[in-house]
GROMACS .gro file of C-alpha atoms in nm:
model
  113
    1VAL     CA    1   0.000   0.000   0.000
    2VAL     CA    2   0.281   0.239   0.088
    3GLN     CA    3   0.464   0.161  -0.238
    4LEU     CA    4   0.148   0.227  -0.440
    5GLU     CA    5   0.095   0.560  -0.262
    6GLU     CA    6   0.455   0.660  -0.331
    7LEU     CA    7   0.427   0.565  -0.699
    8LEU     CA    8   0.101   0.755  -0.739
    9ALA     CA    9   0.266   1.064  -0.591
   10VAL     CA   10   0.528   1.078  -0.868
   11ARG     CA   11   0.365   0.903  -1.169
   12HIS     CA   12   0.056   0.986  -1.371
   13SER     CA   13  -0.016   0.621  -1.441
   14VAL     CA   14   0.068   0.306  -1.250
   15PHE     CA   15   0.013  -0.057  -1.343
   16VAL     CA   16  -0.045  -0.307  -1.064
   17VAL     CA   17  -0.009  -0.653  -1.216
   18GLY     CA   18  -0.002  -1.005  -1.082
   19ASN     CA   19  -0.183  -1.334  -1.075
   20ALA     CA   20  -0.540  -1.364  -0.951
   21GLY     CA   21  -0.565  -1.375  -0.574
   22THR     CA   22  -0.236  -1.196  -0.503
   23GLY     CA   23  -0.396  -0.894  -0.332
   24LYS     CA   24  -0.396  -0.629  -0.607
   25SER     CA   25  -0.755  -0.523  -0.542
   26GLN     CA   26  -0.707  -0.534  -0.166
   27VAL     CA   27  -0.408  -0.298  -0.188
   28LEU     CA   28  -0.617  -0.046  -0.383
   29LYS     CA   29  -0.910  -0.081  -0.142
   30SER     CA   30  -0.677  -0.031   0.155
   31LEU     CA   31  -0.531   0.284   0.000
   32TYR     CA   32  -0.882   0.410  -0.078
   33LYS     CA   33  -0.989   0.352   0.285
   34THR     CA   34  -0.674   0.528   0.407
   35TYR     CA   35  -0.762   0.832   0.194
   36GLN     CA   36  -1.113   0.829   0.340
   37ASN     CA   37  -0.971   0.821   0.693
   38MET     CA   38  -0.751   1.119   0.602
   39LYS     CA   39  -1.061   1.307   0.473
   40ARG     CA   40  -0.930   1.294   0.115
   41ARG     CA   41  -1.202   1.213  -0.134
   42ALA     CA   42  -1.064   0.948  -0.363
   43VAL     CA   43  -1.277   0.854  -0.663
   44TRP     CA   44  -1.238   0.554  -0.886
   45ALA     CA   45  -1.405   0.405  -1.189
   46ASP     CA   46  -1.336   0.050  -1.293
   47LEU     CA   47  -1.398  -0.144  -1.610
   48ASN     CA   48  -1.289  -0.462  -1.781
   49PRO     CA   49  -1.110  -0.356  -2.102
   50LYS     CA   50  -1.149  -0.701  -2.258
   51ALA     CA   51  -1.528  -0.670  -2.243
   52VAL     CA   52  -1.525  -0.416  -2.530
   53THR     CA   53  -1.333  -0.358  -2.852
   54ASN     CA   54  -1.038  -0.117  -2.868
   55ASP     CA   55  -1.255   0.134  -3.054
   56GLU     CA   56  -1.525   0.109  -2.786
   57LEU     CA   57  -1.261   0.143  -2.514
   58PHE     CA   58  -1.058   0.437  -2.646
   59GLY     CA   59  -1.277   0.598  -2.914
   60ILE     CA   60  -1.259   0.623  -3.289
   61ILE     CA   61  -1.260   0.872  -3.574
   62ASN     CA   62  -1.528   0.806  -3.834
   63PRO     CA   63  -1.329   0.783  -4.160
   64ALA     CA   64  -1.613   0.927  -4.368
   65THR     CA   65  -1.700   1.230  -4.154
   66ARG     CA   66  -1.374   1.271  -3.958
   67GLU     CA   67  -1.595   1.301  -3.649
   68TRP     CA   68  -1.455   1.177  -3.317
   69LYS     CA   69  -1.660   0.935  -3.106
   70ASP     CA   70  -1.547   0.896  -2.745
   71GLY     CA   71  -1.489   0.550  -2.602
   72LEU     CA   72  -1.549   0.431  -2.247
   73PHE     CA   73  -1.201   0.533  -2.134
   74SER     CA   74  -1.236   0.879  -2.290
   75ASN     CA   75  -1.575   0.929  -2.122
   76ILE     CA   76  -1.446   0.821  -1.782
   77MET     CA   77  -1.138   1.045  -1.812
   78ARG     CA   78  -1.358   1.342  -1.901
   79GLU     CA   79  -1.597   1.271  -1.611
   80LEU     CA   80  -1.312   1.244  -1.362
   81ALA     CA   81  -1.150   1.561  -1.497
   82ASN     CA   82  -1.476   1.748  -1.434
   83ILE     CA   83  -1.476   1.655  -1.064
   84SER     CA   84  -1.359   1.971  -0.894
   85HIS     CA   85  -1.210   1.843  -0.568
   86ALA     CA   86  -0.838   1.776  -0.542
   87GLY     CA   87  -0.865   1.418  -0.418
   88PRO     CA   88  -0.710   1.133  -0.615
   89LYS     CA   89  -0.896   1.001  -0.919
   90TRP     CA   90  -0.829   0.652  -1.050
   91ILE     CA   91  -0.935   0.451  -1.350
   92VAL     CA   92  -0.899   0.082  -1.271
   93LEU     CA   93  -0.875  -0.148  -1.572
   94ASP     CA   94  -0.953  -0.480  -1.411
   95GLY     CA   95  -0.881  -0.778  -1.631
   96ASP     CA   96  -0.620  -0.971  -1.819
   97ILE     CA   97  -0.359  -0.763  -1.997
   98ASP     CA   98  -0.397  -0.782  -2.373
   99PRO     CA   99  -0.118  -0.658  -2.602
  100MET     CA  100  -0.366  -0.466  -2.817
  101TRP     CA  101  -0.529  -0.252  -2.550
  102ILE     CA  102  -0.219  -0.212  -2.334
  103GLU     CA  103  -0.023  -0.066  -2.626
  104SER     CA  104  -0.306   0.176  -2.699
  105LEU     CA  105  -0.324   0.267  -2.331
  106ASN     CA  106   0.049   0.339  -2.319
  107THR     CA  107   0.008   0.572  -2.617
  108VAL     CA  108  -0.290   0.748  -2.457
  109MET     CA  109  -0.107   0.797  -2.128
  110ASP     CA  110   0.216   0.916  -2.294
  111ASP     CA  111   0.028   1.165  -2.510
  112ASN     CA  112  -0.207   1.298  -2.242
  113LYS     CA  113  -0.037   1.256  -1.903
   0.00000   0.00000   0.00000
């Protein structure tokens, strides 16, 4: 929990990976509860990225109209950005890592910080 807090203090994105049952979710829940005890309002949104396509996850440009259509991740980022308090805001992608969506996520996080 302490390591995650320290990483979140200096990084804009953090990946917590490991096998099922190794305590990843419990670490996040413990940190969340700690923030609550400290009167910091942490907010999180979670989703399973393998439940949708990459286009549904990140968004897509319509090739005919050049119009952008937000994906789930884009919508969640926008909603969290509109929350005015200074507490931590997390997007938890809960599921198996897939080379397709993780590469897209790395690009999104590098480009947007």
